[in-house]
PDB file of C-alpha atoms and ligand atoms in Angstrom:
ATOM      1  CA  UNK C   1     -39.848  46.098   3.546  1.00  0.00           C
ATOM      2  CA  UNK C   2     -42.643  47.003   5.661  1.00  0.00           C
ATOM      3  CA  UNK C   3     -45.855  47.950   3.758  1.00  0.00           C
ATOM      4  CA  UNK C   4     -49.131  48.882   6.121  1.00  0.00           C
ATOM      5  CA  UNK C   5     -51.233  50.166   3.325  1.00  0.00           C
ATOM      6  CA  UNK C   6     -52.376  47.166   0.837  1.00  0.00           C
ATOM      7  CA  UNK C   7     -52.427  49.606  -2.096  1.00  0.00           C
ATOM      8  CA  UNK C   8     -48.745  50.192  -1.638  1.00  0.00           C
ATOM      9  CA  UNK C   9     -48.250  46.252  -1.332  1.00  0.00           C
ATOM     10  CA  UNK C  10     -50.296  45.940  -4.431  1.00  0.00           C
ATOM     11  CA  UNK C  11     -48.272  48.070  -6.307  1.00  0.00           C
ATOM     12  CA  UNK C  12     -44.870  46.726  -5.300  1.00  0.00           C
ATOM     13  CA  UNK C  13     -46.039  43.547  -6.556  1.00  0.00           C
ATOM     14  CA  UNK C  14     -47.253  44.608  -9.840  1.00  0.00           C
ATOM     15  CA  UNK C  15     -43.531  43.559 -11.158  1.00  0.00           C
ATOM     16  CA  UNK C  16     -44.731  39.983  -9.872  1.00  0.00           C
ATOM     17  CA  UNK C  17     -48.051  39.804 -11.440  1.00  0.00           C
ATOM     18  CA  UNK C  18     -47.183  41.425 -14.769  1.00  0.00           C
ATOM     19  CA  UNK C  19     -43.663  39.178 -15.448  1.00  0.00           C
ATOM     20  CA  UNK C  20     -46.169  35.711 -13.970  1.00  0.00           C
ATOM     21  CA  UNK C  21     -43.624  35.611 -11.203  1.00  0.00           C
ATOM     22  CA  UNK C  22     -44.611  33.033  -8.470  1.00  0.00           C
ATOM     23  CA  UNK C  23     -45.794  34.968  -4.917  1.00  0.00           C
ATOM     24  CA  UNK C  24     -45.610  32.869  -1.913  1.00  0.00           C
ATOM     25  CA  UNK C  25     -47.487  33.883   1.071  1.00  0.00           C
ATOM     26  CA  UNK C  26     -47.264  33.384   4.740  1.00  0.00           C
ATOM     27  CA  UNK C  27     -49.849  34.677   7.164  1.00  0.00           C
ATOM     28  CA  UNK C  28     -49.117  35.243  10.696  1.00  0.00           C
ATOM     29  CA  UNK C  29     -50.442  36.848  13.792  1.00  0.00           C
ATOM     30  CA  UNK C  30     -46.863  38.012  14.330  1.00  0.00           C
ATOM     31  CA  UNK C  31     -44.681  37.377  17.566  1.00  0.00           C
ATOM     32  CA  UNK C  32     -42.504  35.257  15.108  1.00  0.00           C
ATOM     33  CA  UNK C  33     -40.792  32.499  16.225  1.00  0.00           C
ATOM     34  CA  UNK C  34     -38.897  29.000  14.245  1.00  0.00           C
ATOM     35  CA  UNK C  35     -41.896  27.116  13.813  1.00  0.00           C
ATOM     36  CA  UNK C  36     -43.342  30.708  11.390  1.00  0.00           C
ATOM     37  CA  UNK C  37     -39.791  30.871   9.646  1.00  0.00           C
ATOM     38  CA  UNK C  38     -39.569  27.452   8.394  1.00  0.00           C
ATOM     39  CA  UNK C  39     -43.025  27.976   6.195  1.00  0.00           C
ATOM     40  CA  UNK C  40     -41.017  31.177   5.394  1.00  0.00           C
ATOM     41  CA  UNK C  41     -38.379  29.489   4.018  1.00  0.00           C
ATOM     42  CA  UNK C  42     -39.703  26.981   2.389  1.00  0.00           C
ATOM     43  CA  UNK C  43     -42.409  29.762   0.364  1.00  0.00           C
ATOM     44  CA  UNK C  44     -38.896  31.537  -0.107  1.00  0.00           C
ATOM     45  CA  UNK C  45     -37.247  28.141  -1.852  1.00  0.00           C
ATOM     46  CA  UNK C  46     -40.843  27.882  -4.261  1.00  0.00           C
ATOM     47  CA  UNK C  47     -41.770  31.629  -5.111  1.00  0.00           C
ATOM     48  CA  UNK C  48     -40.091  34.372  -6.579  1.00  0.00           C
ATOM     49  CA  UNK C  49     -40.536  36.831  -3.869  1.00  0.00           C
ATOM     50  CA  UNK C  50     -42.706  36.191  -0.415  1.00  0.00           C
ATOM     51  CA  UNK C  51     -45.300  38.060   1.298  1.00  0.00           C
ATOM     52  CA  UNK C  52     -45.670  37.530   5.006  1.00  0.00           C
ATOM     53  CA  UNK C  53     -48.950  39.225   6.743  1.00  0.00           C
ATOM     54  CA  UNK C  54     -48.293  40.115  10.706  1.00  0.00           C
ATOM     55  CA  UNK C  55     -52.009  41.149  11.591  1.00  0.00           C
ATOM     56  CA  UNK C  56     -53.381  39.899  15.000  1.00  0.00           C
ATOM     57  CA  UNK C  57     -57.043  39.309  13.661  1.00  0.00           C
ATOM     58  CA  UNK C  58     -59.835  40.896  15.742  1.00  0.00           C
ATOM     59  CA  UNK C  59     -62.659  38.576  14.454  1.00  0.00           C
ATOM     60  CA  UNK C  60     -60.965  35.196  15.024  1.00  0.00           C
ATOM     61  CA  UNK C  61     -61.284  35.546  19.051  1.00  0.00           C
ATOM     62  CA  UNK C  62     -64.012  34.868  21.039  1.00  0.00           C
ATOM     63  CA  UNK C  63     -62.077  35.689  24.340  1.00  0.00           C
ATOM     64  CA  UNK C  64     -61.148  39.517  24.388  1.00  0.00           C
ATOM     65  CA  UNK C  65     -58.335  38.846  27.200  1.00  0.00           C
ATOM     66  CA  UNK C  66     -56.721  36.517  24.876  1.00  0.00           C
ATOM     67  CA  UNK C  67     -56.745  39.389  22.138  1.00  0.00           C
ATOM     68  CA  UNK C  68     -55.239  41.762  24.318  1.00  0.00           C
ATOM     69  CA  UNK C  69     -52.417  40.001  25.493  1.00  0.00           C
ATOM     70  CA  UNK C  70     -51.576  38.299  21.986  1.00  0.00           C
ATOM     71  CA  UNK C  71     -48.212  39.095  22.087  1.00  0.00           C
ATOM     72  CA  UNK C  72     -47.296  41.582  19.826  1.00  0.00           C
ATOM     73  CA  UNK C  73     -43.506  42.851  18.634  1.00  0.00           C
ATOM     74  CA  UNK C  74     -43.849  43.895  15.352  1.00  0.00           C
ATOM     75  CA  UNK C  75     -39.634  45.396  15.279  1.00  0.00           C
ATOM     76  CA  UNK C  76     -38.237  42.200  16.216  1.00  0.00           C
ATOM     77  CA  UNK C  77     -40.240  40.213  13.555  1.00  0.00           C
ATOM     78  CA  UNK C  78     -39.080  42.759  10.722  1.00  0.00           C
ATOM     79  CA  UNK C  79     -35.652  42.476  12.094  1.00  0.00           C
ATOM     80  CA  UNK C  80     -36.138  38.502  12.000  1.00  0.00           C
ATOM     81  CA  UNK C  81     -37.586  38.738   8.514  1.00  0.00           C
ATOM     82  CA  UNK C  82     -34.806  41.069   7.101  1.00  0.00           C
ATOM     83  CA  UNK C  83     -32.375  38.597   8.111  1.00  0.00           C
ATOM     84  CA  UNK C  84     -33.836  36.403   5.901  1.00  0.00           C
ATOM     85  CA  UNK C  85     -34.197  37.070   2.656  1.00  0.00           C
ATOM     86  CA  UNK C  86     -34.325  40.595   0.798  1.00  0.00           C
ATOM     87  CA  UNK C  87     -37.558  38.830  -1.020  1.00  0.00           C
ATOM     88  CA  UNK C  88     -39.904  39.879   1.712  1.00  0.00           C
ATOM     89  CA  UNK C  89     -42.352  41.834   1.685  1.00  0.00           C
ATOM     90  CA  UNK C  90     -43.974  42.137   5.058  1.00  0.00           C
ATOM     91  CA  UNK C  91     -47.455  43.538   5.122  1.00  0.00           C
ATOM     92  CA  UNK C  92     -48.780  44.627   8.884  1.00  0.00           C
ATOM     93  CA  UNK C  93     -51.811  46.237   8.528  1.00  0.00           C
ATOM     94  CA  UNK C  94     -54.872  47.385  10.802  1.00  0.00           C
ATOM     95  CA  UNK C  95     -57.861  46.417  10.722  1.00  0.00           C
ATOM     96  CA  UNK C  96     -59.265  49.527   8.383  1.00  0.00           C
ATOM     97  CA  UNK C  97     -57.156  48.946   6.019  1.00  0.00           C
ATOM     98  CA  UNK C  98     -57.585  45.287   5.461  1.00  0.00           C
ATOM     99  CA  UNK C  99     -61.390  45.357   6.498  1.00  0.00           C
ATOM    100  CA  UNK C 100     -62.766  48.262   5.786  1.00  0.00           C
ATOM    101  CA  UNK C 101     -64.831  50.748   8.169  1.00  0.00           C
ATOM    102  CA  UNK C 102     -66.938  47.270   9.283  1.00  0.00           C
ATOM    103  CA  UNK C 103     -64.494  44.511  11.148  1.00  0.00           C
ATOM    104  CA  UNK C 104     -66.960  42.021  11.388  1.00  0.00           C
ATOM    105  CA  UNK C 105     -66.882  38.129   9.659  1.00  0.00           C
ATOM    106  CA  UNK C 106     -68.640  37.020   7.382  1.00  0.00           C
ATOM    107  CA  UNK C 107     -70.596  33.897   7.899  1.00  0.00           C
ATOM    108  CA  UNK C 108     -69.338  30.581   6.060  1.00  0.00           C
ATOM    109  CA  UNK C 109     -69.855  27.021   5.557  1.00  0.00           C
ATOM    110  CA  UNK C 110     -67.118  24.877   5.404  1.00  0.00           C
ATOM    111  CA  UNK C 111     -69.142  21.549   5.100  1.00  0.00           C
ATOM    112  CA  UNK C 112     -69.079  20.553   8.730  1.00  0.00           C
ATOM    113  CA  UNK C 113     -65.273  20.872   9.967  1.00  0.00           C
ATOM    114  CA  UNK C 114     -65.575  24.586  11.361  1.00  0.00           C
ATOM    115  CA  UNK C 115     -68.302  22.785  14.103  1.00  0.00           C
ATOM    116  CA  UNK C 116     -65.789  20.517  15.806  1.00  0.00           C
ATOM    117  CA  UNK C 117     -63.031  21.094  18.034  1.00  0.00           C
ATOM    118  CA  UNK C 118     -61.695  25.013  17.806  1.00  0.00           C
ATOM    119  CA  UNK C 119     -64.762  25.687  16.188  1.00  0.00           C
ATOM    120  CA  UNK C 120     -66.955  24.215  19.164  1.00  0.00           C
ATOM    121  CA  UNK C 121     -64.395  25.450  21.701  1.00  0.00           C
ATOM    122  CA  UNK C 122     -63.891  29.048  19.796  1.00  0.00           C
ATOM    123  CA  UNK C 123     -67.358  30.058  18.685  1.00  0.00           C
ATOM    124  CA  UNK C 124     -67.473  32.585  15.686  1.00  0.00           C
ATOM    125  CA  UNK C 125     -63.741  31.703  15.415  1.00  0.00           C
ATOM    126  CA  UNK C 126     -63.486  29.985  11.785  1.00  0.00           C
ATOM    127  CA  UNK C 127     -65.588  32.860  10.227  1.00  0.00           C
ATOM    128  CA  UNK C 128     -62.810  35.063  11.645  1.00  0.00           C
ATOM    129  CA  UNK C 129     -60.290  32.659  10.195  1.00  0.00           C
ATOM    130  CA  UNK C 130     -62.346  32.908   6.538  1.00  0.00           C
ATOM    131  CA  UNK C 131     -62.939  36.173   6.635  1.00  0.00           C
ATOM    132  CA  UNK C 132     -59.600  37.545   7.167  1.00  0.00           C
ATOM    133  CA  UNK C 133     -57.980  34.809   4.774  1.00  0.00           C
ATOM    134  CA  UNK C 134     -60.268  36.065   2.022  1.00  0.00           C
ATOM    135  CA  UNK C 135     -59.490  39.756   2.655  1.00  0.00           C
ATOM    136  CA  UNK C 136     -55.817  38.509   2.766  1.00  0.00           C
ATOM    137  CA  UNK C 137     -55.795  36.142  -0.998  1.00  0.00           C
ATOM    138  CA  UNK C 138     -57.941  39.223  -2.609  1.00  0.00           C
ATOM    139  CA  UNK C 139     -55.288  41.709  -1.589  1.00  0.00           C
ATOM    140  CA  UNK C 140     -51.714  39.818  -2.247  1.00  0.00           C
ATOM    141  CA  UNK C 141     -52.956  37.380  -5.290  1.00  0.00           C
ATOM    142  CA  UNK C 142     -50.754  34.472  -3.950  1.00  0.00           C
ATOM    143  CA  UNK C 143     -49.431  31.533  -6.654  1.00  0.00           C
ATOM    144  CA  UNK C 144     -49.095  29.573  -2.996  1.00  0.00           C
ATOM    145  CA  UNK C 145     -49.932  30.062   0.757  1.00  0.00           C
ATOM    146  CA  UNK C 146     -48.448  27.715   3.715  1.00  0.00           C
ATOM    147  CA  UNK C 147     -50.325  26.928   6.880  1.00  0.00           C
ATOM    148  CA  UNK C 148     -48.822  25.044   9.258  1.00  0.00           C
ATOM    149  CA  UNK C 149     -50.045  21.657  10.462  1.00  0.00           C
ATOM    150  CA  UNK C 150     -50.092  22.544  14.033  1.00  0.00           C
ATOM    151  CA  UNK C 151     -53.549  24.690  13.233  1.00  0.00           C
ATOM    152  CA  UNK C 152     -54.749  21.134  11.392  1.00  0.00           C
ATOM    153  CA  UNK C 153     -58.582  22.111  11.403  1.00  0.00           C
ATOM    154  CA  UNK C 154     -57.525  25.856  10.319  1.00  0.00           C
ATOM    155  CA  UNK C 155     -55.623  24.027   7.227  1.00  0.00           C
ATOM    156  CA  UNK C 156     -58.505  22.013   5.958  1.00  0.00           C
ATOM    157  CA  UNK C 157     -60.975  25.249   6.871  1.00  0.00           C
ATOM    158  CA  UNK C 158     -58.299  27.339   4.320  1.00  0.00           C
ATOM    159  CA  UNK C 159     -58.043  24.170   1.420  1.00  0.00           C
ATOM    160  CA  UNK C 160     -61.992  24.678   1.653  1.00  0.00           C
ATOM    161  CA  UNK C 161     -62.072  28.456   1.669  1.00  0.00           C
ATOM    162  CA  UNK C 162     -60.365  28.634  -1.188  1.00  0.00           C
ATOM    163  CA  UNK C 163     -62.631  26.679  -3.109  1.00  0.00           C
ATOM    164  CA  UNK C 164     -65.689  28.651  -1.587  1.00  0.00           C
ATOM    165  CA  UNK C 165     -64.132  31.545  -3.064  1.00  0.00           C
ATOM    166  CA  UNK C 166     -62.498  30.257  -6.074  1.00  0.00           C
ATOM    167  CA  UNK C 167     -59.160  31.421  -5.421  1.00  0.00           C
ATOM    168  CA  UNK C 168     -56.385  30.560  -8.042  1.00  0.00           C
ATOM    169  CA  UNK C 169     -54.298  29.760  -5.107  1.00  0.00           C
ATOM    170  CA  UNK C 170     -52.531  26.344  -3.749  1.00  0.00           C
ATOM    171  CA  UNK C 171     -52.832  26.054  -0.243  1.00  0.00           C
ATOM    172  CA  UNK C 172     -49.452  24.097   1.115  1.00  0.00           C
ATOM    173  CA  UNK C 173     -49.089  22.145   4.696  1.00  0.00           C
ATOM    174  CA  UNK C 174     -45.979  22.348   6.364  1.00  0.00           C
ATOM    175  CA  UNK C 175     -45.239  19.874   9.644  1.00  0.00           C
ATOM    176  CA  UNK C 176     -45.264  21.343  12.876  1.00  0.00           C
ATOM    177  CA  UNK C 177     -42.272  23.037  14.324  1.00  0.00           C
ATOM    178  CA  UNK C 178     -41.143  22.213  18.176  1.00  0.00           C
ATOM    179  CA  UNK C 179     -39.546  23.426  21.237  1.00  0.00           C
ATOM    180  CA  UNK C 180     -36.665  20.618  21.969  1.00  0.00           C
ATOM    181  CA  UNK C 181     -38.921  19.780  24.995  1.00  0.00           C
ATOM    182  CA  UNK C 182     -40.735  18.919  22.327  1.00  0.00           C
ATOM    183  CA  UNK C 183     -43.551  21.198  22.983  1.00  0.00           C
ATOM    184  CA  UNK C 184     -45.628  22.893  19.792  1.00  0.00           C
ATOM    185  CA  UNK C 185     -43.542  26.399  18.917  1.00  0.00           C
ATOM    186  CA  UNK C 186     -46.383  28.921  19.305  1.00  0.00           C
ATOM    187  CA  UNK C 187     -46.701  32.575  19.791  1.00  0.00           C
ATOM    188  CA  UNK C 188     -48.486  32.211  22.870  1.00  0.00           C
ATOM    189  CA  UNK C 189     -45.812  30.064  24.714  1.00  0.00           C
ATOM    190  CA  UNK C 190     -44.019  33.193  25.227  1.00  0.00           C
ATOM    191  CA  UNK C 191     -46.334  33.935  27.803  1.00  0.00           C
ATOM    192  CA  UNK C 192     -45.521  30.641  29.571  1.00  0.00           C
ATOM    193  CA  UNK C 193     -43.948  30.959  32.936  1.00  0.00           C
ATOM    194  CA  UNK C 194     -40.878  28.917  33.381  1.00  0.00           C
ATOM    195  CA  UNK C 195     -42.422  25.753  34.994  1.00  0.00           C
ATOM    196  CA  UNK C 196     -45.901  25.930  32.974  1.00  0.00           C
ATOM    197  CA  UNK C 197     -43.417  25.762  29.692  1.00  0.00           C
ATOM    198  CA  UNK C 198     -41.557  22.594  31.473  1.00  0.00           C
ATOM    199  CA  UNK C 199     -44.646  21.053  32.251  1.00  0.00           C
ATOM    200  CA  UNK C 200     -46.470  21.712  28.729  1.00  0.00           C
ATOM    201  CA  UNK C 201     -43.845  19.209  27.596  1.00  0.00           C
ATOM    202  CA  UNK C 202     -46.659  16.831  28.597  1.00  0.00           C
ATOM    203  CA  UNK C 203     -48.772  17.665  25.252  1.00  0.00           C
ATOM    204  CA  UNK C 204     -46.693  16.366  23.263  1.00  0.00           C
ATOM    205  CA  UNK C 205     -45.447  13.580  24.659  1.00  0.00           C
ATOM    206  CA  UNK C 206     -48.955  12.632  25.790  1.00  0.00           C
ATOM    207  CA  UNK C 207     -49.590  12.448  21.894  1.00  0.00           C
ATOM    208  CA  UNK C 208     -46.740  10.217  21.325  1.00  0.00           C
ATOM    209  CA  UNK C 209     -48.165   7.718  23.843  1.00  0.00           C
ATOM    210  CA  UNK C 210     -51.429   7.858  22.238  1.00  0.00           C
ATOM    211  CA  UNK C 211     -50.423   7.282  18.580  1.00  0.00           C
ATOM    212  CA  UNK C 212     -48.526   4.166  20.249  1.00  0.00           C
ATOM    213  CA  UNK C 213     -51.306   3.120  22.186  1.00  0.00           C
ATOM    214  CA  UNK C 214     -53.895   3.648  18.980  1.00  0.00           C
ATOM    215  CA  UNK C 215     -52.439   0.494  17.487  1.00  0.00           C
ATOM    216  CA  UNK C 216     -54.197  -1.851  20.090  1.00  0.00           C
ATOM    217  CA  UNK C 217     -56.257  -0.047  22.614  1.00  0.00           C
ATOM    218  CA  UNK C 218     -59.939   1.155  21.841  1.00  0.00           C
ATOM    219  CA  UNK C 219     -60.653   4.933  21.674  1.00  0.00           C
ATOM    220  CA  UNK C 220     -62.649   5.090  24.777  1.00  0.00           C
ATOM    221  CA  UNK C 221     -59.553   3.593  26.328  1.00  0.00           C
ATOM    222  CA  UNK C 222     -57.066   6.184  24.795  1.00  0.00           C
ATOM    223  CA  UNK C 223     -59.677   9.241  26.456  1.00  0.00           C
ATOM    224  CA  UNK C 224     -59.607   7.367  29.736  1.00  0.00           C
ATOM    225  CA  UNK C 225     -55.520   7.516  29.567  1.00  0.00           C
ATOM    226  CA  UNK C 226     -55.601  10.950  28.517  1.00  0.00           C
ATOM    227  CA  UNK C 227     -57.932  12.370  30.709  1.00  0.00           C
ATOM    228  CA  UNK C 228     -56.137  10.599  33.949  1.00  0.00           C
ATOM    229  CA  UNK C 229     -53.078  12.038  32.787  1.00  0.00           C
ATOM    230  CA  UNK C 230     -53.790  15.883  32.690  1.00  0.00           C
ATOM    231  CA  UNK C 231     -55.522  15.443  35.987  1.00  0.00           C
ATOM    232  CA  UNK C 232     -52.641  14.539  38.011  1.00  0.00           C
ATOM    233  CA  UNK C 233     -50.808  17.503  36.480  1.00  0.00           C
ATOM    234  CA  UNK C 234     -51.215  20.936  38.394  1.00  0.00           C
ATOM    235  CA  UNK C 235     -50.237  23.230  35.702  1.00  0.00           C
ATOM    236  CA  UNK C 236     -52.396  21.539  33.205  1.00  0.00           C
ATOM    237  CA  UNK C 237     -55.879  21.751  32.242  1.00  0.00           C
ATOM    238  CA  UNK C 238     -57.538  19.716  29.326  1.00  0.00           C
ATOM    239  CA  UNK C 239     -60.197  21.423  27.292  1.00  0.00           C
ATOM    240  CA  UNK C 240     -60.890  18.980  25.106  1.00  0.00           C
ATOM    241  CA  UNK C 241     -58.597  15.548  23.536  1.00  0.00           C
ATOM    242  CA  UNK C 242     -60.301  13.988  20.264  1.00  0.00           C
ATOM    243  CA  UNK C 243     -59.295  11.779  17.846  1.00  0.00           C
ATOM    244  CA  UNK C 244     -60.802  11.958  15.006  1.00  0.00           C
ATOM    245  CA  UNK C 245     -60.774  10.422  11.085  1.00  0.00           C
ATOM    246  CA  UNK C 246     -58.678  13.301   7.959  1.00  0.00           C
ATOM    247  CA  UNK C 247     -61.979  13.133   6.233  1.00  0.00           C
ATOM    248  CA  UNK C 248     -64.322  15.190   8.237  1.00  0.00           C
ATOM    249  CA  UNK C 249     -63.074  15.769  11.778  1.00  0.00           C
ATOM    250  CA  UNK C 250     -65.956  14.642  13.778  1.00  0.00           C
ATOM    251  CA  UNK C 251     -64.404  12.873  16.757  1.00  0.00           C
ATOM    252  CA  UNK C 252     -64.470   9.271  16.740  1.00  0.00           C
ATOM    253  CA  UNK C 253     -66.170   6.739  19.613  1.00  0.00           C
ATOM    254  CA  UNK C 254     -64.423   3.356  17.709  1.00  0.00           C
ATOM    255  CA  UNK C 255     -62.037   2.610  15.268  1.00  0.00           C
ATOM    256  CA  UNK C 256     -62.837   1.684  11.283  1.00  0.00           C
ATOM    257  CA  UNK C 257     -60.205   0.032   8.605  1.00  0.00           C
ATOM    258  CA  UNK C 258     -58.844   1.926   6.026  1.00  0.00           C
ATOM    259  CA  UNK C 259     -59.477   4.993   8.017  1.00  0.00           C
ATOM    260  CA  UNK C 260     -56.976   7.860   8.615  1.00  0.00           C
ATOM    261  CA  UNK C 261     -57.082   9.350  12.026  1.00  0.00           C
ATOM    262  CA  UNK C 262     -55.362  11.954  14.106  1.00  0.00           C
ATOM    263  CA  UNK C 263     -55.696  13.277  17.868  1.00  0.00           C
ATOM    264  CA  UNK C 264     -56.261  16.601  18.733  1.00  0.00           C
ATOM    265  CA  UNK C 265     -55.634  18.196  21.752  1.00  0.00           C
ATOM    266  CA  UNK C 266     -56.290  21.688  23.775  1.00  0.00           C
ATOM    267  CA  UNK C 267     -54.442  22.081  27.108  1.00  0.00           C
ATOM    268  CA  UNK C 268     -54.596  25.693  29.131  1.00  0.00           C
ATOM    269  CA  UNK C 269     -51.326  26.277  31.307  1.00  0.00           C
ATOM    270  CA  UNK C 270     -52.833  28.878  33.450  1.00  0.00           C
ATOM    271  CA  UNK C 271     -54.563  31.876  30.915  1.00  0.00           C
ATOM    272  CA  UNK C 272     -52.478  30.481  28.033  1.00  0.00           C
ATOM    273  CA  UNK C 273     -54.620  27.803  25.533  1.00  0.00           C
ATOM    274  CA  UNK C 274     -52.743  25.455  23.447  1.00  0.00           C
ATOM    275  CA  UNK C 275     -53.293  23.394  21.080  1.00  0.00           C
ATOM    276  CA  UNK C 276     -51.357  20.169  19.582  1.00  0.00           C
ATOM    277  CA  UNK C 277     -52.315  17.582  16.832  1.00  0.00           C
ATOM    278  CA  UNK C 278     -50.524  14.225  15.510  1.00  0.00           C
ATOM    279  CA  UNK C 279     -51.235  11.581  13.092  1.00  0.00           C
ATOM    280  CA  UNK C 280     -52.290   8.092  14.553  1.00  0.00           C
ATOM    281  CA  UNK C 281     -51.880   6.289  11.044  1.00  0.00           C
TER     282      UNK C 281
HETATM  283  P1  AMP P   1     -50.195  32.211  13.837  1.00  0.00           P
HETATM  284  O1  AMP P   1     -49.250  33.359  13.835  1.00  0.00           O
HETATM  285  O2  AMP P   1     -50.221  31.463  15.123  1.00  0.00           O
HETATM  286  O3  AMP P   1     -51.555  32.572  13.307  1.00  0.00           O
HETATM  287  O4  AMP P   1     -49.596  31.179  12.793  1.00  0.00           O
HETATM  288  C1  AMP P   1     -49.321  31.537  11.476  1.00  0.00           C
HETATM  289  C2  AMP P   1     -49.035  30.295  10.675  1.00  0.00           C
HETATM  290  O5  AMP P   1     -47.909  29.631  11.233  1.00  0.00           O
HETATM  291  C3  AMP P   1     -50.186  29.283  10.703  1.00  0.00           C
HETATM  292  O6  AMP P   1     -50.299  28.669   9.427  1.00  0.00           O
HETATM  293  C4  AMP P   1     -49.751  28.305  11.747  1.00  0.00           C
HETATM  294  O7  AMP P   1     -50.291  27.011  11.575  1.00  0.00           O
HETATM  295  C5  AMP P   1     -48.255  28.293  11.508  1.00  0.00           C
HETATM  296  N1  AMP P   1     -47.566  27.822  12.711  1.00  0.00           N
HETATM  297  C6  AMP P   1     -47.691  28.306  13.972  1.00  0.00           C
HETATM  298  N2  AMP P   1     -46.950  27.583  14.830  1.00  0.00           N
HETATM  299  C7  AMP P   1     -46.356  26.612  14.082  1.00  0.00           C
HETATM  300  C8  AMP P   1     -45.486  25.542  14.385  1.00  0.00           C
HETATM  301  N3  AMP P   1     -45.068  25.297  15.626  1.00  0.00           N
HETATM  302  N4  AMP P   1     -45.079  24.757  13.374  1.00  0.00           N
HETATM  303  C9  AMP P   1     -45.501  24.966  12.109  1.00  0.00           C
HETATM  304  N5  AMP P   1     -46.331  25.958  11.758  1.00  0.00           N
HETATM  305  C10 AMP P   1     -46.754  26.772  12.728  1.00  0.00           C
END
């Protein structure tokens, strides 16, 4: 069921919040594809019923090309959804009605993380993030919301957000979803062309060397191998390749014991930005 008002949402989950029924919820910018359904499911296998938000946010972009060609097909993601489970209730707002008459983010602090990597690349972007994610928990009341691992910053932004806020609500991780070329599933690969999608295999498996060559090589080492490889690609660009510790993001120059790290990557095939993350440890 399709519900673009949150009033009417509200009140066909009033049955949820008055019988303390569990409400799992899945935001999305829409243009669904596998990697979106399996936090779907798995909110479908924990909660009693399942909200999913399609709503491409205004405030989270700093590039207004990339906003207008977000891909948007809001019929084929209700037809995907329906397929799934009756216990979906798909919200797809616009902005008005989730923001009010002002669409504009509010300014947080998220102790740090929202300066590095998207947030450096993205200005303004993790306020977006915030903002809408608070608009979103006020108006659904979620027992549980799922992010997905391949936005890793965005997950520990929203585990921090909710405390900022003090949100009943337990933020879940779910492991990131892939292409069989092994390539991150994201919206914005649909506006790949055939060869930049081939080649934007290389993320990935650019990662995989680097979590192998983590055990013995220095980090200095690992940017010098990383950087060398994107530039003999021609369908490649790297914005940025990090690597940085779980506790506070901020990209790493050498390695420490007892020390959990993970790379992070941005590559742009063409217009189209993508991003990609694994654990080293
Ligand atoms: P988006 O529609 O891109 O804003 O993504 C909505 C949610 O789906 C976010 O929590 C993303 O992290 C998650 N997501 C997007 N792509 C993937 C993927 N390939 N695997 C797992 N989760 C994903």
């Amino acid at each position: 069921m399709v519900f673009h008002k949150k009033q009417l949402l509200e009140k066909e989950l009033s049955f949820f919040y008055l019988n303390n029924k569990k409400i799992g919820f899945v935001p999305t910018m829409g243009a669904l594809h596998k990697g979106h359904l399996t936090l779907v499911e798995l909110a479908l296998q924990e909660n009693n019923c399942v909200v999913v938000s399609i709503f491409v946010n205004p405030t989270q972009f700093d590039n207004t090309k990339d906003l207008k060609k977000y891909p948007r097909t809001l019929e084929q993601d209700v037809a995907l959804l329906s397929k799934l489970s009756k216990n979906i209730y798909i919200y797809a707002p616009d902005p008005i009605d989730l923001y009010g008459k002002k669409v504009q983010s509010k300014n947080y602090s998220f102790g740090g993380i929202e300066n590095q990597m998207e947030g450096k690349y993205r200005k303004g972007h993790f306020n977006g993030v915030g903002t809408v994610l608070n608009l979103l928990f006020r108006a659904i009341n979620p027992t549980n919301a799922y992010f997905g691992e391949k936005d890793y910053q965005q997950l520990r932004i929203v585990k921090k957000l909710v405390e900022i806020e003090k949100l009943p609500i337990q933020i879940i991780g779910c492991s990131i979803g892939r292409e069989p070329n092994g390539l991150a599933m994201s919206s914005r690969n649909k506006r790949l062309t055939d060869i930049q999608f081939q080649e934007a295999a290389l993320i990935y498996k650019t990662l995989k060397k680097v979590q192998v060559k983590f055990k013995k090589d220095s980090i200095p080492k690992i940017h010098l191998f990383v950087e060398n490889t994107f530039l003999k690609n021609n369908h490649l660009v790297l914005e940025y390749f990090e690597i940085a510790p779980i506790s506070h993001l901020k990209p790493a120059k050498r390695k420490r014991k007892e020390t959990r790290y993970r790379a992070f990557i941005a590559v742009f095939a063409g217009e189209v930005r993508l991003i990609d993350n694994i654990a080293l440890n």
